[in-house]
Coordinates of N, CA and C in Angstrom, one line a residue:
X15 N 39.6 3.4 18.8 CA 40.5 2.3 19.1 C 39.8 1.3 20.0
X16 N 39.8 0.0 19.7 CA 39.2 -1.0 20.5 C 39.9 -1.2 21.8
X17 N 39.2 -1.2 22.9 CA 39.8 -1.4 24.2 C 40.4 -2.8 24.3
X18 N 41.4 -2.9 25.1 CA 42.1 -4.1 25.3 C 41.3 -5.2 25.9
X19 N 40.2 -4.8 26.6 CA 39.3 -5.9 27.2 C 38.3 -6.4 26.2
X20 N 38.1 -5.8 25.1 CA 37.2 -6.2 24.1 C 37.7 -7.5 23.4
X21 N 36.7 -8.4 23.1 CA 37.1 -9.6 22.4 C 36.2 -9.8 21.2
X22 N 36.6 -10.7 20.3 CA 35.9 -11.0 19.1 C 36.0 -12.4 18.8
X23 N 34.9 -12.9 18.1 CA 34.9 -14.3 17.6 C 34.7 -14.3 16.1
X24 N 35.4 -15.1 15.4 CA 35.3 -15.2 13.9 C 34.7 -16.5 13.5
X25 N 33.6 -16.5 12.7 CA 33.1 -17.7 12.1 C 34.1 -18.2 11.0
X26 N 34.7 -19.3 11.2 CA 36.0 -19.7 10.5 C 35.9 -21.0 9.9
X27 N 36.2 -21.0 8.5 CA 36.1 -22.3 7.8 C 37.5 -22.7 7.3
X28 N 38.5 -21.8 7.4 CA 39.8 -22.1 6.9 C 40.0 -21.7 5.4
X29 N 38.9 -21.0 4.9 CA 39.0 -20.5 3.5 C 39.5 -19.1 3.5
X30 N 39.6 -18.6 2.2 CA 40.2 -17.3 2.0 C 39.5 -16.2 2.8
X31 N 38.1 -16.2 2.7 CA 37.4 -15.1 3.2 C 37.4 -15.1 4.8
X32 N 37.2 -16.2 5.4 CA 37.1 -16.2 6.8 C 38.5 -16.0 7.4
X33 N 39.6 -16.4 6.7 CA 40.9 -16.2 7.2 C 41.3 -14.7 7.1
X34 N 40.8 -14.1 6.0 CA 41.0 -12.6 5.9 C 40.3 -11.9 7.1
X35 N 39.1 -12.4 7.4 CA 38.4 -11.8 8.6 C 39.1 -12.0 9.9
X36 N 39.8 -13.2 10.0 CA 40.5 -13.5 11.2 C 41.7 -12.6 11.3
X37 N 42.4 -12.3 10.2 CA 43.5 -11.4 10.3 C 43.0 -10.0 10.6
X38 N 41.9 -9.6 10.1 CA 41.3 -8.3 10.4 C 41.0 -8.2 11.9
X39 N 40.4 -9.3 12.4 CA 40.0 -9.3 13.9 C 41.3 -9.2 14.7
X40 N 42.3 -9.9 14.4 CA 43.5 -9.9 15.1 C 44.2 -8.5 15.1
X41 N 44.1 -7.9 13.9 CA 44.7 -6.5 13.8 C 43.9 -5.5 14.7
X42 N 42.7 -5.7 14.8 CA 41.9 -4.8 15.6 C 41.8 -5.1 17.1
X43 N 41.8 -6.4 17.5 CA 41.5 -6.8 18.8 C 42.8 -7.3 19.5
X44 N 43.7 -7.8 18.7 CA 44.9 -8.4 19.3 C 44.7 -9.9 19.3
X45 N 45.7 -10.7 19.0 CA 45.7 -12.1 18.9 C 45.1 -12.8 20.2
X46 N 45.4 -12.3 21.3 CA 45.0 -12.9 22.6 C 43.5 -12.6 22.9
X47 N 42.9 -11.7 22.1 CA 41.4 -11.4 22.3 C 40.5 -11.9 21.2
X48 N 41.0 -12.8 20.4 CA 40.3 -13.3 19.3 C 40.1 -14.8 19.4
X49 N 38.9 -15.3 19.1 CA 38.7 -16.8 19.0 C 38.0 -17.1 17.7
X50 N 38.0 -18.3 17.3 CA 37.3 -18.8 16.1 C 36.3 -19.9 16.4
X51 N 35.2 -19.9 15.7 CA 34.2 -21.0 15.8 C 34.2 -21.7 14.4
X52 N 34.3 -23.0 14.3 CA 34.3 -23.7 13.1 C 33.1 -24.7 13.1
X53 N 32.5 -24.9 12.0 CA 31.3 -25.8 12.0 C 31.5 -27.0 11.1
X54 N 31.2 -28.2 11.7 CA 31.1 -29.4 11.0 C 29.6 -29.6 10.6
X55 N 29.3 -29.3 9.4 CA 27.9 -29.3 9.0 C 27.6 -30.5 8.0
X56 N 28.5 -31.4 7.9 CA 28.3 -32.5 7.0 C 28.9 -32.3 5.6
X57 N 29.9 -31.3 5.5 CA 30.5 -31.0 4.2 C 31.1 -32.3 3.6
X58 N 31.2 -32.3 2.3 CA 31.5 -33.5 1.5 C 33.0 -33.8 1.6
X59 N 33.8 -32.9 2.2 CA 35.2 -33.2 2.3 C 35.7 -32.7 3.7
X60 N 36.8 -33.2 4.2 CA 37.3 -32.8 5.5 C 38.4 -31.8 5.5
X61 N 38.9 -31.5 4.3 CA 40.1 -30.7 4.2 C 39.9 -29.3 4.7
X62 N 38.7 -28.7 4.6 CA 38.5 -27.4 5.1 C 38.6 -27.4 6.7
X63 N 38.1 -28.4 7.3 CA 38.2 -28.6 8.7 C 39.6 -28.7 9.2
X64 N 40.4 -29.5 8.4 CA 41.8 -29.7 8.7 C 42.6 -28.4 8.6
X65 N 42.3 -27.6 7.5 CA 42.9 -26.3 7.3 C 42.6 -25.3 8.4
X66 N 41.3 -25.3 8.8 CA 40.9 -24.4 9.8 C 41.6 -24.7 11.1
X67 N 41.7 -26.0 11.5 CA 42.4 -26.4 12.7 C 43.9 -26.0 12.7
X68 N 44.5 -26.2 11.5 CA 45.9 -25.9 11.4 C 46.1 -24.4 11.5
X69 N 45.3 -23.6 10.8 CA 45.5 -22.2 10.9 C 45.3 -21.6 12.3
X70 N 44.2 -22.1 12.9 CA 43.9 -21.6 14.3 C 45.1 -21.9 15.2
X71 N 45.6 -23.1 15.1 CA 46.8 -23.5 15.9 C 48.0 -22.7 15.6
X72 N 48.2 -22.5 14.3 CA 49.4 -21.8 13.9 C 49.4 -20.3 14.3
X73 N 48.2 -19.7 14.3 CA 48.1 -18.3 14.7 C 47.9 -18.2 16.2
X74 N 47.7 -19.3 16.9 CA 47.6 -19.2 18.4 C 46.3 -18.7 18.8
X75 N 45.2 -19.0 18.1 CA 43.9 -18.6 18.6 C 43.0 -19.8 19.0
X76 N 42.2 -19.6 20.0 CA 41.3 -20.7 20.4 C 40.3 -21.0 19.4
X77 N 40.1 -22.3 19.1 CA 39.1 -22.7 18.1 C 38.1 -23.6 18.9
X78 N 36.8 -23.4 18.6 CA 35.7 -24.2 19.1 C 35.0 -24.8 17.9
X79 N 34.9 -26.1 17.8 CA 34.3 -26.9 16.7 C 32.9 -27.2 17.2
X80 N 31.9 -26.8 16.3 CA 30.5 -27.1 16.6 C 29.9 -28.0 15.6
X81 N 29.3 -29.1 16.0 CA 28.7 -30.1 15.0 C 27.2 -29.7 14.8
X82 N 27.0 -29.3 13.5 CA 25.6 -29.0 13.1 C 25.2 -30.0 12.0
X83 N 25.8 -31.1 11.9 CA 25.6 -32.0 10.8 C 24.2 -32.6 10.8
X84 N 23.4 -32.4 11.9 CA 22.0 -32.8 11.9 C 21.2 -32.2 10.8
X85 N 21.7 -31.1 10.2 CA 21.1 -30.4 9.1 C 20.9 -31.4 7.9
X86 N 21.8 -32.4 7.8 CA 21.7 -33.4 6.7 C 20.5 -34.2 6.7
X87 N 19.8 -34.2 7.9 CA 18.6 -35.0 8.0 C 17.4 -34.3 7.4
X88 N 17.5 -33.0 7.1 CA 16.4 -32.2 6.6 C 16.6 -31.5 5.3
X89 N 17.8 -31.5 4.8 CA 18.1 -30.9 3.5 C 19.2 -31.6 2.8
X90 N 19.3 -31.5 1.5 CA 20.4 -32.0 0.7 C 20.8 -31.0 -0.3
X91 N 22.1 -31.0 -0.6 CA 22.7 -30.1 -1.6 C 24.1 -30.7 -2.0
X92 N 24.7 -30.1 -3.0 CA 25.9 -30.6 -3.5 C 27.1 -30.5 -2.6
X93 N 27.1 -29.5 -1.6 CA 28.2 -29.4 -0.7 C 28.2 -30.5 0.4
X94 N 27.0 -31.2 0.5 CA 27.0 -32.3 1.5 C 26.7 -33.6 0.9
X95 N 26.9 -33.7 -0.4 CA 26.8 -35.0 -1.1 C 28.1 -35.3 -1.8
X96 N 28.6 -36.5 -1.6 CA 29.9 -36.9 -2.2 C 29.8 -37.0 -3.7
X97 N 28.6 -37.3 -4.2 CA 28.5 -37.7 -5.7 C 27.8 -36.6 -6.5
X98 N 27.2 -35.6 -5.9 CA 26.4 -34.7 -6.6 C 27.3 -33.8 -7.5
X99 N 26.8 -33.5 -8.7 CA 27.5 -32.6 -9.6 C 27.2 -31.2 -9.2
X100 N 28.2 -30.3 -9.1 CA 28.0 -28.9 -8.7 C 27.6 -28.2 -9.9
X101 N 26.4 -27.5 -9.9 CA 25.9 -26.8 -11.0 C 25.0 -25.7 -10.6
X102 N 24.7 -24.8 -11.5 CA 23.8 -23.7 -11.3 C 22.3 -24.2 -11.5
X103 N 21.5 -23.9 -10.5 CA 20.1 -24.2 -10.6 C 19.2 -23.0 -10.5
X104 N 18.9 -22.4 -11.6 CA 18.2 -21.1 -11.6 C 19.2 -20.0 -11.2
X105 N 18.8 -19.2 -10.3 CA 19.7 -18.1 -9.8 C 20.6 -18.5 -8.7
X106 N 20.4 -19.7 -8.1 CA 21.1 -20.1 -7.0 C 21.8 -21.5 -7.3
X107 N 23.1 -21.6 -7.1 CA 23.7 -22.9 -7.4 C 23.3 -24.0 -6.4
X108 N 23.5 -25.2 -6.7 CA 23.1 -26.3 -5.8 C 24.1 -26.5 -4.7
X109 N 25.1 -25.7 -4.5 CA 25.9 -25.7 -3.4 C 25.4 -24.9 -2.2
X110 N 24.2 -24.2 -2.4 CA 23.6 -23.4 -1.4 C 23.0 -24.3 -0.3
X111 N 23.4 -24.1 0.9 CA 22.9 -24.9 2.1 C 21.8 -24.1 2.8
X112 N 20.5 -24.5 2.6 CA 19.5 -23.7 3.3 C 19.7 -23.5 4.8
X113 N 19.7 -22.3 5.2 CA 19.8 -22.0 6.7 C 21.1 -22.1 7.3
X114 N 22.2 -22.4 6.5 CA 23.5 -22.5 7.0 C 24.0 -21.3 7.7
X115 N 24.0 -20.2 7.1 CA 24.5 -19.0 7.7 C 23.7 -18.5 8.9
X116 N 22.4 -18.7 8.8 CA 21.5 -18.4 10.0 C 21.9 -19.3 11.2
X117 N 22.2 -20.6 10.9 CA 22.6 -21.5 12.0 C 24.0 -21.1 12.5
X118 N 24.9 -20.7 11.6 CA 26.2 -20.3 12.0 C 26.2 -19.1 12.9
X119 N 25.4 -18.1 12.5 CA 25.3 -16.9 13.3 C 24.6 -17.2 14.7
X120 N 23.6 -18.0 14.7 CA 22.9 -18.3 15.9 C 23.8 -19.0 16.9
X121 N 24.4 -20.1 16.5 CA 25.3 -20.9 17.4 C 26.5 -20.1 17.8
X122 N 27.0 -19.3 16.9 CA 28.2 -18.4 17.3 C 27.8 -17.4 18.3
X123 N 26.6 -16.8 18.1 CA 26.1 -15.8 19.1 C 25.8 -16.5 20.5
X124 N 25.3 -17.7 20.5 CA 25.1 -18.3 21.8 C 26.4 -18.6 22.5
X125 N 27.4 -19.0 21.7 CA 28.7 -19.2 22.3 C 29.3 -17.9 22.7
X126 N 29.2 -16.9 21.9 CA 29.8 -15.6 22.2 C 29.3 -15.0 23.5
X127 N 28.0 -15.0 23.6 CA 27.4 -14.5 24.8 C 27.9 -15.2 26.1
X128 N 28.0 -16.5 26.0 CA 28.6 -17.2 27.1 C 30.0 -16.9 27.5
X129 N 30.7 -16.4 26.5 CA 32.1 -16.0 26.7 C 32.3 -14.4 27.0
X130 N 31.2 -13.7 27.0 CA 31.2 -12.3 27.2 C 31.7 -11.6 25.9
X131 N 31.5 -12.1 24.8 CA 32.0 -11.5 23.5 C 30.8 -11.0 22.8
X132 N 30.9 -9.7 22.3 CA 29.8 -9.1 21.5 C 30.1 -9.0 20.0
X133 N 31.4 -9.0 19.6 CA 31.7 -8.8 18.2 C 31.9 -10.1 17.5
X134 N 31.1 -10.3 16.4 CA 31.2 -11.5 15.6 C 31.6 -11.1 14.2
X135 N 32.7 -11.7 13.7 CA 33.1 -11.5 12.3 C 32.6 -12.7 11.4
X136 N 32.1 -12.4 10.3 CA 31.7 -13.4 9.3 C 32.2 -12.9 7.9
X137 N 32.6 -13.8 7.1 CA 33.2 -13.4 5.8 C 32.2 -13.4 4.6
X138 N 30.9 -13.2 4.9 CA 30.0 -13.2 3.8 C 30.1 -12.0 2.9
X139 N 29.7 -12.1 1.7 CA 29.9 -11.0 0.7 C 28.8 -11.1 -0.3
X140 N 28.3 -9.9 -0.7 CA 27.2 -9.9 -1.7 C 27.7 -9.3 -3.0
X141 N 29.0 -8.9 -3.1 CA 29.6 -8.4 -4.3 C 30.0 -9.5 -5.3
X142 N 31.0 -10.2 -4.8 CA 31.5 -11.4 -5.6 C 31.0 -12.7 -4.8
X143 N 29.8 -13.1 -5.1 CA 29.3 -14.3 -4.4 C 28.6 -15.2 -5.3
X144 N 28.1 -16.3 -4.9 CA 27.5 -17.3 -5.8 C 26.0 -17.2 -5.9
X145 N 25.4 -16.1 -5.4 CA 24.0 -16.0 -5.4 C 23.3 -16.5 -4.2
X146 N 24.0 -16.7 -3.1 CA 23.5 -17.2 -1.9 C 22.7 -16.1 -1.2
X147 N 21.4 -16.3 -0.9 CA 20.6 -15.2 -0.3 C 21.1 -14.9 1.1
X148 N 21.7 -15.8 1.8 CA 22.2 -15.6 3.2 C 23.6 -15.0 3.3
X149 N 24.1 -14.5 2.1 CA 25.3 -13.7 2.1 C 25.0 -12.2 1.9
X150 N 23.8 -11.8 1.9 CA 23.4 -10.4 1.6 C 23.4 -9.6 2.9
X151 N 23.7 -8.3 2.8 CA 23.8 -7.4 3.9 C 22.5 -7.3 4.7
X152 N 21.4 -7.3 3.9 CA 20.1 -7.2 4.5 C 19.8 -8.4 5.5
X153 N 20.3 -9.6 5.0 CA 20.1 -10.8 5.9 C 20.9 -10.7 7.2
X154 N 22.2 -10.3 7.1 CA 23.0 -10.2 8.2 C 22.5 -9.1 9.2
X155 N 22.0 -8.0 8.7 CA 21.5 -7.0 9.6 C 20.2 -7.5 10.3
X156 N 19.4 -8.2 9.5 CA 18.2 -8.8 10.2 C 18.5 -9.8 11.3
X157 N 19.5 -10.6 11.0 CA 20.0 -11.6 12.0 C 20.6 -10.8 13.2
X158 N 21.3 -9.7 13.0 CA 21.8 -9.0 14.1 C 20.7 -8.5 15.1
X159 N 19.7 -7.9 14.4 CA 18.5 -7.5 15.2 C 17.9 -8.6 16.0
X160 N 17.6 -9.7 15.2 CA 17.0 -10.9 15.8 C 17.7 -11.4 17.0
X161 N 19.0 -11.6 16.8 CA 19.8 -12.2 17.9 C 19.9 -11.2 19.1
X162 N 20.0 -9.9 18.9 CA 19.9 -9.0 20.0 C 18.6 -9.1 20.8
X163 N 17.5 -9.2 20.1 CA 16.2 -9.3 20.7 C 16.1 -10.7 21.4
X164 N 16.6 -11.8 20.7 CA 16.4 -13.1 21.3 C 17.1 -13.3 22.6
X165 N 18.3 -12.7 22.7 CA 19.2 -12.9 23.8 C 19.3 -11.7 24.7
X166 N 18.7 -10.6 24.4 CA 18.8 -9.4 25.1 C 20.3 -9.0 25.4
X167 N 21.0 -9.0 24.2 CA 22.4 -8.8 24.3 C 22.8 -8.0 23.0
X168 N 23.8 -7.1 23.2 CA 24.1 -6.2 22.1 C 25.2 -6.8 21.2
X169 N 24.9 -7.7 20.4 CA 25.8 -8.2 19.4 C 26.2 -7.2 18.3
X170 N 27.4 -7.3 17.8 CA 27.8 -6.5 16.7 C 28.4 -7.4 15.6
X171 N 27.6 -7.7 14.6 CA 28.1 -8.7 13.6 C 28.8 -7.8 12.5
X172 N 30.1 -8.2 12.3 CA 30.9 -7.5 11.4 C 31.1 -8.2 10.1
X173 N 31.0 -7.6 9.0 CA 31.1 -8.2 7.6 C 32.1 -7.4 6.8
X174 N 33.4 -7.4 7.1 CA 34.4 -6.5 6.4 C 34.5 -6.8 4.9
X175 N 34.0 -7.9 4.4 CA 34.1 -8.2 3.0 C 32.8 -8.0 2.2
X176 N 31.8 -7.5 2.9 CA 30.5 -7.5 2.3 C 30.4 -6.8 0.9
X177 N 31.1 -5.7 0.7 CA 31.1 -5.0 -0.6 C 32.4 -5.0 -1.3
X178 N 33.2 -6.0 -1.0 CA 34.5 -6.1 -1.7 C 34.4 -7.2 -2.9
X179 N 35.0 -6.9 -4.0 CA 35.2 -8.0 -5.0 C 36.3 -8.9 -4.5
X180 N 36.5 -10.0 -5.2 CA 37.6 -10.9 -4.7 C 39.0 -10.3 -4.9
X181 N 39.1 -9.5 -5.9 CA 40.4 -8.7 -6.1 C 40.6 -7.8 -4.9
X182 N 39.6 -7.2 -4.4 CA 39.7 -6.3 -3.3 C 39.9 -7.0 -2.0
X183 N 39.4 -8.2 -1.9 CA 39.7 -9.1 -0.7 C 41.1 -9.5 -0.7
X184 N 41.7 -9.8 -1.8 CA 43.1 -10.1 -1.9 C 43.9 -8.8 -1.5
X185 N 43.5 -7.7 -1.9 CA 44.2 -6.4 -1.6 C 44.1 -6.2 -0.1
X186 N 43.0 -6.5 0.5 CA 42.8 -6.3 2.0 C 43.8 -7.3 2.7
X187 N 43.9 -8.5 2.2 CA 44.8 -9.5 2.8 C 46.2 -9.0 2.8
X188 N 46.6 -8.4 1.6 CA 47.9 -7.8 1.5 C 48.1 -6.6 2.4
X189 N 47.1 -5.8 2.6 CA 47.2 -4.7 3.5 C 47.4 -5.2 5.0
X190 N 46.8 -6.3 5.3 CA 46.9 -6.9 6.6 C 48.2 -7.7 6.8
X191 N 49.0 -7.8 5.8 CA 50.3 -8.5 5.8 C 50.1 -10.0 5.8
X192 N 48.9 -10.4 5.2 CA 48.6 -11.9 5.2 C 48.4 -12.4 3.8
X193 N 48.8 -11.7 2.8 CA 48.6 -12.2 1.4 C 49.2 -13.5 1.1
X194 N 50.5 -13.7 1.4 CA 51.2 -14.9 1.1 C 50.6 -16.1 2.0
X195 N 50.3 -15.7 3.2 CA 49.8 -16.7 4.2 C 48.5 -17.3 3.7
X196 N 47.6 -16.4 3.3 CA 46.3 -16.8 2.8 C 46.4 -17.5 1.5
X197 N 47.2 -17.1 0.7 CA 47.4 -17.8 -0.6 C 47.9 -19.2 -0.5
X198 N 48.8 -19.4 0.5 CA 49.4 -20.7 0.7 C 48.6 -21.6 1.5
X199 N 47.9 -21.1 2.6 CA 47.4 -22.0 3.6 C 45.9 -22.2 3.6
X200 N 45.1 -21.4 2.9 CA 43.7 -21.5 2.9 C 43.2 -22.4 1.9
X201 N 41.9 -22.9 2.1 CA 41.3 -23.8 1.2 C 39.9 -23.3 0.8
X202 N 39.6 -23.3 -0.5 CA 38.3 -22.8 -1.0 C 37.6 -23.8 -1.9
X203 N 38.3 -24.7 -2.4 CA 37.7 -25.6 -3.4 C 36.5 -26.4 -2.9
X204 N 35.4 -26.4 -3.7 CA 34.2 -27.1 -3.4 C 34.5 -28.6 -3.4
X205 N 35.4 -29.1 -4.3 CA 35.6 -30.5 -4.5 C 36.6 -31.1 -3.5
X206 N 37.2 -30.2 -2.7 CA 38.2 -30.7 -1.6 C 39.5 -31.0 -2.2
X207 N 39.9 -30.5 -3.3 CA 41.2 -30.7 -3.9 C 42.3 -29.8 -3.3
X208 N 43.3 -30.4 -2.8 CA 44.4 -29.7 -2.2 C 45.0 -28.7 -3.2
X209 N 45.1 -27.5 -2.9 CA 45.6 -26.5 -3.9 C 44.6 -26.0 -4.9
X210 N 43.3 -26.6 -4.8 CA 42.3 -26.2 -5.7 C 42.2 -27.0 -7.0
X211 N 40.9 -27.2 -7.5 CA 40.7 -27.9 -8.7 C 40.7 -27.0 -9.9
X212 N 40.7 -25.7 -9.7 CA 40.7 -24.7 -10.7 C 39.5 -24.6 -11.6
X213 N 38.5 -25.5 -11.4 CA 37.3 -25.5 -12.3 C 36.0 -25.2 -11.5
X214 N 35.9 -25.6 -10.3 CA 34.6 -25.3 -9.5 C 34.4 -23.8 -9.4
X215 N 33.1 -23.4 -9.2 CA 32.9 -22.0 -9.1 C 33.7 -21.3 -8.0
X216 N 33.9 -21.9 -6.9 CA 34.7 -21.3 -5.8 C 36.1 -21.0 -6.2
X217 N 36.7 -22.0 -6.9 CA 38.1 -21.9 -7.3 C 38.2 -20.8 -8.4
X218 N 37.3 -20.8 -9.3 CA 37.3 -19.9 -10.4 C 37.2 -18.4 -9.9
X219 N 36.3 -18.2 -8.9 CA 36.2 -16.9 -8.4 C 37.4 -16.5 -7.6
X220 N 38.0 -17.3 -6.8 CA 39.2 -17.0 -6.1 C 40.4 -16.7 -7.0
X221 N 40.6 -17.5 -8.0 CA 41.7 -17.4 -8.9 C 41.5 -16.1 -9.8
X222 N 40.3 -15.9 -10.2 CA 40.0 -14.7 -11.0 C 40.4 -13.4 -10.2
X223 N 40.0 -13.3 -9.0 CA 40.4 -12.2 -8.1 C 41.8 -12.1 -7.9
X224 N 42.5 -13.2 -7.7 CA 43.9 -13.3 -7.5 C 44.7 -12.7 -8.7
X225 N 44.3 -13.2 -9.9 CA 44.9 -12.8 -11.1 C 44.7 -11.3 -11.4
X226 N 43.6 -10.8 -11.1 CA 43.3 -9.4 -11.3 C 44.1 -8.6 -10.3
X227 N 44.3 -9.0 -9.1 CA 45.1 -8.3 -8.2 C 46.6 -8.3 -8.5
X228 N 47.1 -9.5 -8.9 CA 48.5 -9.6 -9.3 C 48.7 -8.8 -10.6
X229 N 47.8 -8.8 -11.5 CA 48.0 -8.0 -12.7 C 48.1 -6.5 -12.4
X230 N 47.3 -6.1 -11.4 CA 47.3 -4.7 -11.0 C 48.7 -4.3 -10.4
X231 N 49.3 -5.3 -9.8 CA 50.7 -5.1 -9.2 C 51.8 -5.4 -10.2
X232 N 51.4 -5.7 -11.5 CA 52.4 -6.0 -12.5 C 53.0 -7.4 -12.3
X233 N 52.3 -8.3 -11.7 CA 52.8 -9.7 -11.5 C 51.9 -10.7 -12.1
X234 N 52.4 -11.9 -12.2 CA 51.6 -13.0 -12.8 C 51.5 -14.1 -11.7
X235 N 50.4 -14.9 -11.8 CA 50.2 -16.1 -10.9 C 51.0 -17.2 -11.4
X236 N 52.0 -17.7 -10.5 CA 52.8 -18.8 -10.8 C 52.6 -19.9 -9.9

């Protein structure tokens, strides 16, 4: 059982996965011992930042917003371009942002150490993912070691979704009592469409998992 003095920070985008991680952290550590860190990295739409702020406020957890949009000066991709078509390019889609998760973990770790926090939650997953290399377990484990060595601090990077399919992620949300909340309030769409565009890879993956989970429960998506 986690001690009451332990704290955790969640890398938080306002999407399905990070919100599921937030509810997991709250279940383990208690709402008063959980914070979130959200990144403005130059994403093509602001809705995910708005959703993240709203959810953090609604759940009563402290949110810290970190601006890493300087990354736009050295790389380009479909997630940071208003006009780029989202498509697969080889094994990796053009929505992949080089270095993003490495930066997110680095800056969150710097913040966490300053707050006396050792546990960091991130919603990366290598089971149902888009082919992003920085969503793999081997990458997260390597970053955990690197950050521990870099800061002489015993970080514990938690990835509760790493080996879950999207159907299983919905099941976890249900187990945490957050299924309806996550379904209603989170944002996943790459195109920034409220309620989802239903066609981008992120929407397709989310809705496929939702439909599979509902079918398992004998329900349909309405």
